[in-house]
Short mmCIF file of C-alpha atoms in Angstrom, two decimals:
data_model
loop_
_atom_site.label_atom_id
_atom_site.label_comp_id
_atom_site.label_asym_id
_atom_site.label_seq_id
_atom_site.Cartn_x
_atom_site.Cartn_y
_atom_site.Cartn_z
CA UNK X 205 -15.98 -7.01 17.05
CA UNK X 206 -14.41 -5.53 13.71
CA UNK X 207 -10.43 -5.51 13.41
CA UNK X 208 -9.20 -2.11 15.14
CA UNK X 209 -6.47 -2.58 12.16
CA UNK X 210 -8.47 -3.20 9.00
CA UNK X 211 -6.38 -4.06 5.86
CA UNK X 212 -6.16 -0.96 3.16
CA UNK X 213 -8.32 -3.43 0.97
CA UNK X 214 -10.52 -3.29 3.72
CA UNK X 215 -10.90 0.26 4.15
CA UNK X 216 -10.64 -0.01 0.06
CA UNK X 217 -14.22 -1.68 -0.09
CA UNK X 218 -15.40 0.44 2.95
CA UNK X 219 -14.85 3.58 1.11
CA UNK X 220 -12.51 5.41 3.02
CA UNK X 221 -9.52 4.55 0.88
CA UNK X 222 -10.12 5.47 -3.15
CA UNK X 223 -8.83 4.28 -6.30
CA UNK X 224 -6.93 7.79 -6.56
CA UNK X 225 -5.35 6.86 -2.32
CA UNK X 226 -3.90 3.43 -3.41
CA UNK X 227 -2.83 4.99 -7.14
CA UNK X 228 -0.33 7.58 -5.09
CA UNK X 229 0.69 5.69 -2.72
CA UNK X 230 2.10 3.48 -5.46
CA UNK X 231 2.90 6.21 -7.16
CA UNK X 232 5.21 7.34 -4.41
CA UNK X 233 6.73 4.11 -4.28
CA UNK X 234 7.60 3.91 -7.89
CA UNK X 235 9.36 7.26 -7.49
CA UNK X 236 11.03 6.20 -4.24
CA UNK X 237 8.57 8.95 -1.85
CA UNK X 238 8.01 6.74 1.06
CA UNK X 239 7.44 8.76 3.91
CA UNK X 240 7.48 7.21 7.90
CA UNK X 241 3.41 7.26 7.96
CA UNK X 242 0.42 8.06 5.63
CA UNK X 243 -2.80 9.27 6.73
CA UNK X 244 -4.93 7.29 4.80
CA UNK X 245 -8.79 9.08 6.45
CA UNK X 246 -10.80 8.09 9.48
CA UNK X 247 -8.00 8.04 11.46
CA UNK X 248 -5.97 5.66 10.27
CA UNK X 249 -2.62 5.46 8.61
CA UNK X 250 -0.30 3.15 7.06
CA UNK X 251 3.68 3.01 6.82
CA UNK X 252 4.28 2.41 3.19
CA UNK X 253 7.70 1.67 3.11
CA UNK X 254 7.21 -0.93 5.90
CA UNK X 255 4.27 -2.35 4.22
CA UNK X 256 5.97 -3.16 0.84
CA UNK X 257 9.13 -4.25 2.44
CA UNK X 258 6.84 -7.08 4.73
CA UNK X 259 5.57 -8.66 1.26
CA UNK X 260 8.09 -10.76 -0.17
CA UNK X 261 6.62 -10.73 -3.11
CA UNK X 262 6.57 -6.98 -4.02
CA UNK X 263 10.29 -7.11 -2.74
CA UNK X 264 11.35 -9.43 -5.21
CA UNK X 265 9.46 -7.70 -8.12
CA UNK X 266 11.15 -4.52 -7.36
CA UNK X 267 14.60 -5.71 -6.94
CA UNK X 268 14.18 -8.05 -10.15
CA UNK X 269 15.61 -5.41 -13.12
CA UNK X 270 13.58 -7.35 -15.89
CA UNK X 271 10.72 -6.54 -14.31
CA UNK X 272 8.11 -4.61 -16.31
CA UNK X 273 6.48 -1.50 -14.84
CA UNK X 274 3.00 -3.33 -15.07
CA UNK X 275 4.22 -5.97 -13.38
CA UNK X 276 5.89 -3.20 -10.52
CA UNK X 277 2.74 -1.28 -10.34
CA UNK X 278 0.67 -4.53 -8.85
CA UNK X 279 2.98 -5.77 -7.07
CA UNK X 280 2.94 -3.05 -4.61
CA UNK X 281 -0.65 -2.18 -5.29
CA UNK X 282 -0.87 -6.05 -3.89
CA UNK X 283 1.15 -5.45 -0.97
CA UNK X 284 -0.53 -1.91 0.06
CA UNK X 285 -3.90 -3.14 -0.06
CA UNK X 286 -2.87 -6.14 2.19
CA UNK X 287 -0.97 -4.29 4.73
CA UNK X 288 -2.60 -3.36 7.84
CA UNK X 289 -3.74 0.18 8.67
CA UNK X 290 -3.04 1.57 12.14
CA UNK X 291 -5.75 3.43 13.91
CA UNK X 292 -3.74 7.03 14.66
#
């Protein structure tokens, strides 16, 4: 039985998120637009802000001030795409 809350990298490689979806979404992070829930298609959606602040990683990239925006762009393309979706 598939996950009833599939990973954004999952839905990534299923084709309901694009390259464009996961490009705003860190997008809006960058710029500090992190709204309660995004609808992300099929039904499901994703709380951003909740999703980068669960990945220790992307937290420490962000609040490191040396940090190069490369290095701030994967980081929370890293920790969208493993965050869990939640069916709507």
């Amino acid at each position: 039985m598939p996950d009833p809350n599939p990973t954004v990298g999952e839905l990534f490689k299923a084709n309901v998120v694009t390259h464009d979806d996961v490009n705003a979404l860190i997008d809006a992070v960058l710029d500090g637009r992190m709204e309660e829930q995004t609808d992300l298609g099929e039904g499901y959606a994703l709380n951003v802000a909740a999703a980068v602040k669960a990945n220790a990683f992307a937290t420490a990239v962000l609040r490191d001030k040396t940090s190069t925006k490369g290095a701030r762009r994967t980081a929370v393309r890293t920790a969208i795409l493993l965050a869990r979706a939640q069916k709507a």
